[in-house]
XYZ file of C-alpha atoms in Angstrom:
234
model
C -15.200 -4.995 -13.168
C -12.436 -2.957 -14.778
C -9.822 -2.495 -12.070
C -6.061 -2.151 -11.590
C -3.805 -5.164 -11.209
C -3.469 -5.032 -7.422
C -0.316 -5.997 -5.530
C -0.248 -6.132 -1.735
C 3.235 -5.701 -0.212
C 4.206 -6.172 3.420
C 7.296 -6.692 5.576
C 6.684 -8.638 8.771
C 8.373 -10.658 11.488
C 8.200 -14.448 11.580
C 5.263 -14.150 13.996
C 3.359 -11.873 11.612
C 3.939 -8.494 13.253
C 4.502 -5.383 11.164
C 5.901 -3.285 14.011
C 6.564 -3.479 17.735
C 5.086 -1.321 20.491
C 8.117 0.966 20.834
C 8.173 4.639 19.824
C 10.523 4.080 16.863
C 9.524 2.310 13.664
C 10.795 -1.304 13.730
C 13.100 -2.138 10.828
C 11.763 -5.350 9.267
C 13.760 -5.412 6.064
C 17.207 -4.732 4.610
C 18.621 -2.476 1.907
C 18.321 -5.134 -0.801
C 14.619 -5.507 -0.083
C 14.127 -1.740 0.096
C 15.691 -1.479 -3.370
C 13.333 -4.129 -4.749
C 10.327 -2.363 -3.258
C 11.523 0.861 -4.871
C 11.607 -0.932 -8.237
C 8.142 -2.343 -7.580
C 6.839 1.133 -6.802
C 8.384 2.470 -9.998
C 6.491 -0.157 -12.010
C 3.120 0.870 -10.557
C 0.786 3.805 -11.188
C -0.598 4.345 -7.682
C 0.242 3.449 -4.098
C -2.313 3.062 -1.295
C -2.204 3.059 2.499
C -4.648 3.468 5.340
C -4.989 6.316 7.811
C -3.352 4.260 10.567
C -0.152 3.973 8.529
C -0.284 7.696 7.787
C -0.529 8.529 11.475
C 2.096 6.022 12.635
C 4.766 6.462 9.963
C 4.138 9.758 8.125
C 5.336 8.114 4.884
C 6.178 10.035 1.725
C 5.564 6.950 -0.470
C 8.043 8.183 -3.054
C 10.247 6.470 -5.617
C 13.656 6.807 -3.979
C 15.983 6.098 -6.896
C 16.741 9.068 -9.199
C 17.356 6.597 -12.029
C 13.940 4.989 -11.589
C 12.291 8.403 -11.439
C 14.017 9.429 -14.659
C 12.921 6.214 -16.370
C 9.341 6.962 -15.421
C 9.628 10.463 -16.876
C 11.104 9.058 -20.088
C 7.971 6.920 -20.458
C 5.790 10.000 -20.099
C 4.813 9.296 -16.486
C 5.138 11.317 -13.321
C 8.330 10.726 -11.349
C 6.292 9.454 -8.402
C 3.039 7.550 -8.011
C -0.470 8.793 -7.421
C -1.095 8.376 -3.691
C -4.334 6.928 -2.317
C -5.508 7.070 1.292
C -8.399 5.049 2.738
C -9.952 6.454 5.906
C -13.331 5.693 7.426
C -13.403 8.804 9.626
C -11.882 11.266 7.160
C -9.477 12.401 9.879
C -5.808 12.855 8.984
C -3.022 15.424 9.144
C -3.175 17.520 5.935
C 0.450 18.585 6.558
C 1.670 14.973 6.366
C 4.399 14.103 3.868
C 1.807 12.024 2.043
C 0.204 15.267 0.831
C 3.189 17.609 0.632
C 5.603 15.480 -1.437
C 5.611 13.910 -4.896
C 4.311 15.175 -8.212
C 1.242 13.028 -8.967
C -1.154 14.226 -6.286
C -3.313 12.284 -3.852
C -6.833 10.926 -3.503
C -8.584 10.397 -0.173
C -11.234 7.664 -0.146
C -13.779 7.952 2.637
C -17.543 7.976 3.096
C -20.456 9.287 5.132
C -19.490 12.115 7.483
C -15.842 11.440 6.609
C -16.289 13.161 3.245
C -16.921 16.598 4.759
C -14.283 16.017 7.442
C -11.652 15.188 4.827
C -12.584 18.090 2.578
C -12.270 20.521 5.487
C -8.846 19.085 6.305
C -7.615 19.652 2.751
C -9.171 23.104 2.309
C -6.302 25.145 3.760
C -3.323 23.262 2.330
C -0.538 25.394 0.767
C -1.187 26.173 -2.885
C 2.268 24.822 -3.776
C 1.417 21.318 -2.520
C 0.503 18.632 -5.073
C -3.246 18.401 -5.781
C -5.439 16.324 -3.487
C -9.118 15.475 -3.635
C -11.715 13.523 -1.692
C -13.822 10.732 -3.183
C -16.905 9.172 -1.590
C -16.165 5.437 -1.713
C -19.056 4.297 0.468
C -19.787 4.232 4.163
C -17.586 2.439 5.046
C -15.321 2.712 1.969
C -15.206 -0.434 -0.148
C -12.315 -1.871 -2.123
C -14.548 -2.214 -5.160
C -15.360 1.513 -5.166
C -11.719 2.492 -4.632
C -10.479 0.274 -7.463
C -13.199 1.457 -9.830
C -12.257 5.088 -9.235
C -8.549 4.377 -9.687
C -9.273 2.557 -12.940
C -11.184 5.623 -14.169
C -8.028 7.641 -13.436
C -5.979 5.403 -15.699
C -4.318 3.383 -12.935
C -3.290 0.011 -14.351
C -1.161 -1.245 -11.447
C -1.811 -0.483 -7.783
C 0.554 -1.161 -4.889
C -1.051 -1.540 -1.447
C 1.348 -1.046 1.484
C -0.803 -1.395 4.606
C -1.325 -1.372 7.448
C -3.048 -4.398 8.916
C -6.646 -3.209 8.571
C -6.034 -2.235 4.940
C -4.340 -5.568 4.215
C -7.379 -7.282 5.696
C -9.841 -5.093 3.805
C -8.201 -5.877 0.486
C -7.572 -9.581 1.076
C -11.112 -10.239 2.288
C -12.470 -8.423 -0.785
C -11.036 -11.072 -3.108
C -9.733 -8.287 -5.359
C -5.975 -8.725 -4.819
C -3.952 -10.313 -7.614
C -0.565 -10.684 -5.988
C 0.907 -10.741 -2.478
C 4.573 -10.012 -1.732
C 5.790 -10.743 1.772
C 9.230 -9.951 3.181
C 9.776 -11.956 6.358
C 12.366 -10.698 8.837
C 14.498 -13.299 10.651
C 13.109 -12.667 14.131
C 9.945 -12.680 16.247
C 8.446 -9.645 17.957
C 6.510 -11.560 20.590
C 4.412 -8.637 21.823
C 0.681 -9.259 22.126
C -0.254 -5.667 21.305
C 2.125 -5.272 18.356
C 0.296 -4.571 15.075
C -0.320 -7.560 12.814
C -0.085 -8.186 9.106
C -3.829 -8.875 9.113
C -6.661 -8.838 11.637
C -9.428 -11.461 11.835
C -11.678 -11.553 8.776
C -13.521 -13.777 6.311
C -10.702 -14.465 3.878
C -11.402 -16.252 0.573
C -7.847 -17.649 0.750
C -8.577 -20.853 2.687
C -7.163 -24.401 2.899
C -9.654 -25.331 0.160
C -8.771 -22.274 -1.957
C -5.120 -21.521 -1.199
C -2.918 -18.870 -2.708
C -0.357 -20.037 -5.267
C 3.289 -19.615 -4.303
C 5.184 -18.449 -7.376
C 8.467 -17.361 -5.808
C 10.473 -17.961 -2.632
C 14.013 -16.661 -2.198
C 16.445 -15.097 0.238
C 17.625 -11.497 0.273
C 20.324 -11.830 2.890
C 18.476 -13.051 5.986
C 15.108 -11.760 4.733
C 12.796 -14.278 3.044
C 10.784 -12.973 0.099
C 7.597 -14.863 -0.722
C 5.385 -14.003 -3.672
C 1.892 -15.430 -4.114
C -0.740 -15.241 -6.820
C -4.247 -15.006 -5.450
C -6.160 -15.145 -8.730
C -5.218 -18.000 -11.030
C -6.518 -15.954 -13.932
C -4.484 -12.877 -12.936
C -2.672 -10.892 -15.567
C 1.115 -11.223 -15.607
C-alpha cells in the first residue's frame, strides 16, 4: 500500500490523560515542546484530527512560526498543512477554525450517512474560506482508506494529533510509523478525563514492542519517540 509516513503525536500526563474534566484546556506541555511540534508540523504535508478534538479544542492546526512558513513557501509548498478530519457521524461545526484558517484546504473523511451530513455542513461556508471537501472513507472510516486518499493527494508525511479515539484507530491499524509522546510532570487522577488511547486490539504488544529511539528532557517535560515499524522510512 502506498501511504504517507505517519507520525502520531500526543502530550499527556504521567497517568496517560490528555486533558482534565475542567472547562479550560489543560496545558500538558511547555514552550520548548510547542516549538518542536511547530517544527514537526512544518516538516509534514498534512495534519489529522478527529471530530472530538475539533469540538473540544477548535484548533487551527497552523504552523505558528513565520520563519517556518516562509521556508515552506521557498520550497514551493503551502505555508500551512492540508487538514484532515475523521468523523463517523459527519457532524461538525463548519465555522470552526479548522475550516476557516490556513491556505491548503481541508478534507473530511466519513462514511455512510455521514457523507451527506458533512456535505450539507460544508455547503454554505463563506466563499473566501479555504477549500474543503468530503471523502467517503468507509462506514466506519478506515485508516487504510484515509491514508490511500492522502497518498493520492501527494501527501508524503502525515501528522496525527488526536484525540484518544483517533490515536486508538491509527495504532490498532498497524499503519503508524512513529510515535512522539510528550509526558507532563504530573498526574490528572480523574476517572472521566480523556485518555491517550481507549481499549483496543493493539499490534504493539509485549511480544512485538515498539522501539524506543529517543528519550530526553525539555525542561520538566519528557519527550519519548518510538518507531513502530522496523522497516519504516527515516
